[in-house]
Short mmCIF file of C-alpha atoms in Angstrom, two decimals:
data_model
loop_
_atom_site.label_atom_id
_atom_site.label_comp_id
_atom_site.label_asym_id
_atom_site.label_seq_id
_atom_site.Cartn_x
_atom_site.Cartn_y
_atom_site.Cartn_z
CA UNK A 14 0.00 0.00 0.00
CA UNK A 15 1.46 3.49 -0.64
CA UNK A 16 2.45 5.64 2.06
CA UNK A 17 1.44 8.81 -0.30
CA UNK A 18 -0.98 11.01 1.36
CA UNK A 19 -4.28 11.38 -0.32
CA UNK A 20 -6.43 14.41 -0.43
CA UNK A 21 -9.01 14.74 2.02
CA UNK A 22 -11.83 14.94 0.14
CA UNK A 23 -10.99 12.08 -2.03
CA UNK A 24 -9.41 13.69 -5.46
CA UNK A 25 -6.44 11.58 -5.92
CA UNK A 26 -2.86 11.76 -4.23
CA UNK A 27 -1.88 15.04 -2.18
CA UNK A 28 1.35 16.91 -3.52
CA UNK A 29 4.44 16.32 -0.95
CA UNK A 30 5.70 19.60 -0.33
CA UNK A 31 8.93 20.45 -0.84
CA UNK A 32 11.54 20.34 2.02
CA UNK A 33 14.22 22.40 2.91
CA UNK A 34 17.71 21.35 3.14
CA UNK A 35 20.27 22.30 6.27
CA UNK A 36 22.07 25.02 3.03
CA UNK A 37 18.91 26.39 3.02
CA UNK A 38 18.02 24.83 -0.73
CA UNK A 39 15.15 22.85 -2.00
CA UNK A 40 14.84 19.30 -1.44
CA UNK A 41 12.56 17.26 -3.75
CA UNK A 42 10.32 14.31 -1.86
CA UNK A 43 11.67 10.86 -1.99
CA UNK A 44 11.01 8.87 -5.37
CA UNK A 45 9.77 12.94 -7.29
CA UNK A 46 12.30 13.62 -10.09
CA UNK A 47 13.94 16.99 -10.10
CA UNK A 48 12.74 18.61 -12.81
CA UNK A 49 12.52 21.89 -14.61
CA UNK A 50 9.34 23.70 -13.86
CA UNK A 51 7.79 23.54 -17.63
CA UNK A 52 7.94 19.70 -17.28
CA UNK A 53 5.91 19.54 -14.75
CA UNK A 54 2.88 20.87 -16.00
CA UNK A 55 1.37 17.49 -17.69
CA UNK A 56 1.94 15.62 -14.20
CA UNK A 57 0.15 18.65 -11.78
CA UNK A 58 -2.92 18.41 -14.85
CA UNK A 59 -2.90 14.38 -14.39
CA UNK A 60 -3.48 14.75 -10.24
CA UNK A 61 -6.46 15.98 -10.55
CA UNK A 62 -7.83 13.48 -13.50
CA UNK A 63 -9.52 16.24 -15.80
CA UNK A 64 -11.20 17.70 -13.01
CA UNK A 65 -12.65 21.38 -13.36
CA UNK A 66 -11.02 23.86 -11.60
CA UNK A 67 -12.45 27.23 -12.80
CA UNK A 68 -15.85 27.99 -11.71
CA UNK A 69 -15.88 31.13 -12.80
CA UNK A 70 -18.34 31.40 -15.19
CA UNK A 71 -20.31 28.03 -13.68
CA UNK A 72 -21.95 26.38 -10.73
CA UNK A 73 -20.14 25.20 -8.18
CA UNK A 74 -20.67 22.75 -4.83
CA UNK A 75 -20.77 25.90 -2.58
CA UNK A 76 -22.70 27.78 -5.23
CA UNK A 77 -25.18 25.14 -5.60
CA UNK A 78 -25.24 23.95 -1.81
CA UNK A 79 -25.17 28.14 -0.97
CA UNK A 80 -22.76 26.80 1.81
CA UNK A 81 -21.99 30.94 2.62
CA UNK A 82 -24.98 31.08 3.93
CA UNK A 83 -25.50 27.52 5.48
CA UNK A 84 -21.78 28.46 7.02
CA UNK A 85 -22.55 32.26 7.98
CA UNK A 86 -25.85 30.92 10.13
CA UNK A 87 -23.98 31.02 13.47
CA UNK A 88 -23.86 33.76 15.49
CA UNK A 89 -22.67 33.00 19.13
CA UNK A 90 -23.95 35.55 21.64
CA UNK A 91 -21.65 35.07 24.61
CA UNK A 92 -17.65 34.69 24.50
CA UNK A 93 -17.73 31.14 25.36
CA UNK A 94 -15.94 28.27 22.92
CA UNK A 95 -18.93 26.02 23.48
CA UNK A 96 -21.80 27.63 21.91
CA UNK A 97 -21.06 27.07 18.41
CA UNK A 98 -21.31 23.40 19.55
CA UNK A 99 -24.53 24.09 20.78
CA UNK A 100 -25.56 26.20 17.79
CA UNK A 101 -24.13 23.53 15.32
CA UNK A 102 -26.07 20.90 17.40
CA UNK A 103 -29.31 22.47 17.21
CA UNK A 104 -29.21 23.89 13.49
CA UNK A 105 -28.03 20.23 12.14
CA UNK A 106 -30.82 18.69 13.76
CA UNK A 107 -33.08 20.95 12.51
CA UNK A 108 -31.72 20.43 8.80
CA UNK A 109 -32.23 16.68 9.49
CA UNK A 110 -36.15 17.35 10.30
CA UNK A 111 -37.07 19.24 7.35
CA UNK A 112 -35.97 16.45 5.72
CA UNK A 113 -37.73 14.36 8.01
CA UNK A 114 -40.98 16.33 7.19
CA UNK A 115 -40.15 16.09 3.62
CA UNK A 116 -40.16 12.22 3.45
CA UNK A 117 -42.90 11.74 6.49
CA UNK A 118 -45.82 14.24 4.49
CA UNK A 119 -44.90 12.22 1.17
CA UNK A 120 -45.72 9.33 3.03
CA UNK A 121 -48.74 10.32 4.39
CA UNK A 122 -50.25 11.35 0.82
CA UNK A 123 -48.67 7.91 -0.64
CA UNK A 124 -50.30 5.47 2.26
CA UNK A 125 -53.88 7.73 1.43
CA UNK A 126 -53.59 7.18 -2.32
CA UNK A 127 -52.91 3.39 -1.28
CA UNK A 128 -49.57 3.70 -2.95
CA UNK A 129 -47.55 1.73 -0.28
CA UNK A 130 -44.47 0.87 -2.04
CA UNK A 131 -43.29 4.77 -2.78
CA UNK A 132 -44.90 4.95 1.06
CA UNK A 133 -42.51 2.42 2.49
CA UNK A 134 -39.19 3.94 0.73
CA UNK A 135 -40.04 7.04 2.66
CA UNK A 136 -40.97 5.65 6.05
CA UNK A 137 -37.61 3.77 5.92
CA UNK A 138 -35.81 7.23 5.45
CA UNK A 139 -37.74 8.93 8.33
CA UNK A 140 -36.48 5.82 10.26
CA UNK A 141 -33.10 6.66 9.85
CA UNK A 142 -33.49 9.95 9.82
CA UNK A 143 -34.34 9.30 13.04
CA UNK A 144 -31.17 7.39 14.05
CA UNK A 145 -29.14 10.43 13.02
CA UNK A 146 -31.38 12.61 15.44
CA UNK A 147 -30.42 10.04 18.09
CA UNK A 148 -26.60 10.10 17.55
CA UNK A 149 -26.52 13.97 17.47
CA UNK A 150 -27.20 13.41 21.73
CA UNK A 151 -23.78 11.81 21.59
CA UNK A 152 -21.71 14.92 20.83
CA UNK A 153 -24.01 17.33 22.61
CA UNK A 154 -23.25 15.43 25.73
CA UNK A 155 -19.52 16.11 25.49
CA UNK A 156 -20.64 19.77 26.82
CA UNK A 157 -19.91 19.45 30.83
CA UNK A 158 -22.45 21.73 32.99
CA UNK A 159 -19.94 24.59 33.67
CA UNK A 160 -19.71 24.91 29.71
CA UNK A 161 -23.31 24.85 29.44
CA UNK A 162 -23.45 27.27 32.78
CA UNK A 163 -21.63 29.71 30.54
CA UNK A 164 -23.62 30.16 28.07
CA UNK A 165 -27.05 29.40 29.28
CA UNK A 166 -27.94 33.33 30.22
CA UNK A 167 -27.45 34.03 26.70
CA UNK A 168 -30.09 31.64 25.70
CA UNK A 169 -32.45 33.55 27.44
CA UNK A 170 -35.60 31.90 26.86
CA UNK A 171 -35.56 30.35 23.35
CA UNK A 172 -35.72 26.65 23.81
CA UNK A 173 -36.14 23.53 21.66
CA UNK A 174 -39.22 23.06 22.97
CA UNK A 175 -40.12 25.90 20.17
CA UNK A 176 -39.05 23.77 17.19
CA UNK A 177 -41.97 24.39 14.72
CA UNK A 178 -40.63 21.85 12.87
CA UNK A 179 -40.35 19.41 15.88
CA UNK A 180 -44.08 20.21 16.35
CA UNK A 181 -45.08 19.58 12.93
CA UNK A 182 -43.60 16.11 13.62
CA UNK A 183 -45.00 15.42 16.40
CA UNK A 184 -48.71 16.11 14.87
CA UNK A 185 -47.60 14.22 11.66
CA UNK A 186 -47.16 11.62 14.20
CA UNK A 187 -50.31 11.76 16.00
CA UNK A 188 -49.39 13.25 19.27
CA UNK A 189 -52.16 16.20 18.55
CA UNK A 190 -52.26 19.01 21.78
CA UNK A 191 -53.16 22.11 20.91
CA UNK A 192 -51.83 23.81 23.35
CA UNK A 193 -48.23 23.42 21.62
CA UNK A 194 -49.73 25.97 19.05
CA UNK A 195 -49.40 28.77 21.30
CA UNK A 196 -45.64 29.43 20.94
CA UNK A 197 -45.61 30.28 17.36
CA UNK A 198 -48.87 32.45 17.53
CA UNK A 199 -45.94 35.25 17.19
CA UNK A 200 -45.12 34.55 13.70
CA UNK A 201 -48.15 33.84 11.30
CA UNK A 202 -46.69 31.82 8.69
CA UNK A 203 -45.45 29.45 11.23
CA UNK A 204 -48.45 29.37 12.88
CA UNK A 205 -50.04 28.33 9.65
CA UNK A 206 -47.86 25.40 9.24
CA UNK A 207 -47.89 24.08 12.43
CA UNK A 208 -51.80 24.13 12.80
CA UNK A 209 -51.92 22.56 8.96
CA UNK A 210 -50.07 19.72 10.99
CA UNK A 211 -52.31 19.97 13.81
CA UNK A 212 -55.29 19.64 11.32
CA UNK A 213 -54.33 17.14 9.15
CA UNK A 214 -54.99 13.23 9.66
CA UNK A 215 -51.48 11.63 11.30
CA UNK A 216 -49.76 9.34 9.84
CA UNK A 217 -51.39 6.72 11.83
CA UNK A 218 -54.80 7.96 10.99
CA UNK A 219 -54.44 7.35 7.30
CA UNK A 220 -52.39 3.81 8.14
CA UNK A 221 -56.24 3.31 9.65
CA UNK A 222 -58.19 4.30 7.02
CA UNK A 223 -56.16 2.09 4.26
CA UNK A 224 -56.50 -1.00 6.27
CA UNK A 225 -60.69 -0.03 6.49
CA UNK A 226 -60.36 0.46 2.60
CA UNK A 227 -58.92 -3.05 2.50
CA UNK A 228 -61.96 -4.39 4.13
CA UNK A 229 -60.35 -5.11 7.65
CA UNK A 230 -62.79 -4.29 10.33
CA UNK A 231 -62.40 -0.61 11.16
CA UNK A 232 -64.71 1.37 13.38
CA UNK A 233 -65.93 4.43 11.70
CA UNK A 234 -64.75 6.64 15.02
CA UNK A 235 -61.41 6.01 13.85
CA UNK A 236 -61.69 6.29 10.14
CA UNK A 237 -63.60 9.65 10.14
CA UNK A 238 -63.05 11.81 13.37
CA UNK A 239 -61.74 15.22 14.35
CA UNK A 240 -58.11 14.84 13.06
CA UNK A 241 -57.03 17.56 16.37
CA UNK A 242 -57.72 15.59 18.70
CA UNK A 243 -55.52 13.20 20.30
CA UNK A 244 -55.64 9.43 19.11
CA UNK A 245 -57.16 7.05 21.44
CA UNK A 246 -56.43 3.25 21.50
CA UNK A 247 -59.34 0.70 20.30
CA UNK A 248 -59.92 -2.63 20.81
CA UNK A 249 -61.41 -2.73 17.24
CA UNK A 250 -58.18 -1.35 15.42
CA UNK A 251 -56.05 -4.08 17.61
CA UNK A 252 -58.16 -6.69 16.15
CA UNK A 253 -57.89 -4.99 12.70
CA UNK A 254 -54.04 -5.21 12.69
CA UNK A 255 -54.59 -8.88 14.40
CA UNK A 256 -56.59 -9.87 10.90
CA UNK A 257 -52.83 -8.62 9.28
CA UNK A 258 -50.48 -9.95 11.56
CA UNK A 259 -52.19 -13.22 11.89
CA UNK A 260 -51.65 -13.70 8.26
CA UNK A 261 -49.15 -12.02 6.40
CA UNK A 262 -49.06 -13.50 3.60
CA UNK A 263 -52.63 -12.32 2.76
CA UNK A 264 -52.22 -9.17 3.80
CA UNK A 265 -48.39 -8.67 3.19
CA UNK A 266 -48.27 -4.56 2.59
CA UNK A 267 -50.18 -3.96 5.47
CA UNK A 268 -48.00 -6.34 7.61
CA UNK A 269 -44.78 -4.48 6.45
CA UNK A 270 -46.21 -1.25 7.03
CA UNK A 271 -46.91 -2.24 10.76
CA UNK A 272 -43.59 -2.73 10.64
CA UNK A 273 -42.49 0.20 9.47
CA UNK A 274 -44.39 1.94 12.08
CA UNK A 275 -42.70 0.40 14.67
CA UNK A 276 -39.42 0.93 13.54
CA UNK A 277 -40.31 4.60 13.22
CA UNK A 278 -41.62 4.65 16.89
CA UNK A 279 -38.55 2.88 18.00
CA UNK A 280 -36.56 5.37 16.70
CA UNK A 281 -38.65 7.96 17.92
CA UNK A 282 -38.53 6.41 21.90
CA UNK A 283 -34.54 6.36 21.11
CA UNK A 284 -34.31 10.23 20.74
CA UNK A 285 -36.44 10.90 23.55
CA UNK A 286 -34.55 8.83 25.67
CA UNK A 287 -31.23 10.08 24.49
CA UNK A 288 -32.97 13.63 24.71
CA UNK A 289 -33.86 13.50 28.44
CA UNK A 290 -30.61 11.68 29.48
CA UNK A 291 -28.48 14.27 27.25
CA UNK A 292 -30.75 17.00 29.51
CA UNK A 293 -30.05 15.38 32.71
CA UNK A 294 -26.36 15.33 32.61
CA UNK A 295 -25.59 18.82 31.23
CA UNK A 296 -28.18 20.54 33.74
CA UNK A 297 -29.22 18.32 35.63
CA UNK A 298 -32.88 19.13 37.23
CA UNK A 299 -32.77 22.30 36.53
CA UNK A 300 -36.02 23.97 34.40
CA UNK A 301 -35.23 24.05 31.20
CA UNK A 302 -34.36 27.44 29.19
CA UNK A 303 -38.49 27.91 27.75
CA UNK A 304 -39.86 27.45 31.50
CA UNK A 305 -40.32 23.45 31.57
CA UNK A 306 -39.74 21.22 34.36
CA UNK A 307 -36.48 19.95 32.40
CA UNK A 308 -35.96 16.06 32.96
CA UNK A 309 -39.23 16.12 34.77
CA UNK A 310 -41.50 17.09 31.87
CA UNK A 311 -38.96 14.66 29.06
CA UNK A 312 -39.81 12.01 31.33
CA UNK A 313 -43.27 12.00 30.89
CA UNK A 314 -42.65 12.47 27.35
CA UNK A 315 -41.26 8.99 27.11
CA UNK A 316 -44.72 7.30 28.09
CA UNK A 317 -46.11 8.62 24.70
CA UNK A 318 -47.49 5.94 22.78
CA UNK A 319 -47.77 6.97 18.85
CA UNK A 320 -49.37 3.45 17.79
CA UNK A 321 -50.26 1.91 20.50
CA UNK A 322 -52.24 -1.31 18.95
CA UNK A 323 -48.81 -1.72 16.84
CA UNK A 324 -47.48 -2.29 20.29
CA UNK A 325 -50.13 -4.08 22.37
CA UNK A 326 -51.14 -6.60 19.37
CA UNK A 327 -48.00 -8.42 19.80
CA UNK A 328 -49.14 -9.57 23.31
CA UNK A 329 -52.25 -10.47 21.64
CA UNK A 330 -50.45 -12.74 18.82
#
């Protein structure tokens, strides 16, 4: 294997600088002939393969990714080196729910056009969209409490618990309260897109309604009801999934989207759990920044059941 440097973002072999001799002249690396500058011109054209190099006139990654922006996004308030962790950490995550969103309301309109397979593609990605969510918690928690002590006052009272897009989420998911629509009543637009979530059937509703389009025996509280209020187990929609589960072969889609449910939940308890341990051991039981009872209130959080009959049928089987 060659012991020749390669770039770092994977374009071939990095030039060896030059090194300096004890005279104070120019050394060539080991096995690179000396020779005159002209005849090196092929070789530096052949390291980089025909690559373009002049984006003058075109599009490039940072032009196309409008990375200055992305890049100028964070402004630290206070003088400490921790907070662009902390900003980093928060804007990433929130980059990896619009994407989230993205692929979960695609879904959504897929599963109530009974076009599973497009559906499950989708549902897979929100999955592991998820897992990244989780593993964000592991480099947040390298922040000790007297780093987060320092920079806490300048947080005053903005909080994750204001995450629009969290919110969204969790309505997409069918954890409907409207009370969580009160933070964003400051800014309209928001508002309007967090109370479309709020108003629109969950992703679990409309898993409901296929399987009562399939002839499985739905009760018609849960295939037509008042999409803002919060979901409430039935007996009925157990036994529906039973019919499903019972025999997959029969009923194979619905079976695998079951399953894609759970996995989405199981993700879902992951990052909550990471969430309120992450919490715990930078402040501790402190309230958190937006006035909750910190740990306290994410503990509760993680005896949310999104699909509960996905859960409680498999005592049943």
């Amino acid at each position: 294997m060659s012991d020749q440097p390669s770039c770092p973002m994977g374009y071939g072999a990095a030039p060896q600088p030059a090194t300096a001799s004890a005279t104070g002249s120019t050394t060539a690396p080991a096995g690179v002939a000396t020779a005159a500058a002209p005849a090196l011109a092929p070789a530096t054209a052949d390291v980089h393969h025909g690559a373009q190099l002049d984006f003058s006139a075109d599009m490039s990654y940072g032009d196309y990714l409008h990375l200055d922006q992305v890049l100028e996004a964070q402004h630290p308030l206070s003088p400490a080196h921790d907070e662009m962790l902390f900003i980093v950490q928060h804007q990433t995550s929130e980059l990896w729910m619009k994407l989230l969103l993205h692929e979960l309301h695609a879904a959504i309109a897929h599963i109530a056009r009974d076009d599973l397979p497009a559906a499950f593609k989708m549902l897979a990605r929100v999955s592991k969209i998820m897992e990244q969510l989780v593993h964000a918690w592991d480099v947040l928690a390298t922040m000790t409490p007297p780093e987060y002590s320092a920079i806490r006052p300048w947080l005053a009272q903005s909080s994750g618990f204001q995450s629009w897009q969290y919110r969204c989420i969790e309505f997409g998911l069918g954890n409907k309260n409207a009370a969580m629509l009160q933070p964003h009543r400051h800014a309209p637009n928001r508002l309007a897109q967090v109370e479309a979530a709020w108003r629109a059937p969950s992703l679990y509703d409309e898993a409901i309604r296929l399987m009562g389009r399939r002839g499985l025996p739905v009760p018609a509280s849960h295939a037509e009801r008042d999409w803002t209020q919060p979901y409430v187990a039935s007996p009925e929609v157990e036994a529906a999934w039973l019919v499903a589960y019972r025999d997959p072969q029969h009923h194979w889609d619905l079976y695998q989207l079951g399953e894609e449910l759970t996995d989405i939940e199981d993700a879902f308890r992951l990052w909550r759990f990471r969430h309120v341990t992450t919490v715990e051991r930078v402040i501790g039981f402190k309230r958190g920044t937006g006035g909750t009872h910190g740990v306290s209130y994410l503990r509760k959080m993680l005896d949310v059941v999104l699909f509960p009959e996905i859960w409680s049928l498999r005592t049943a089987l």
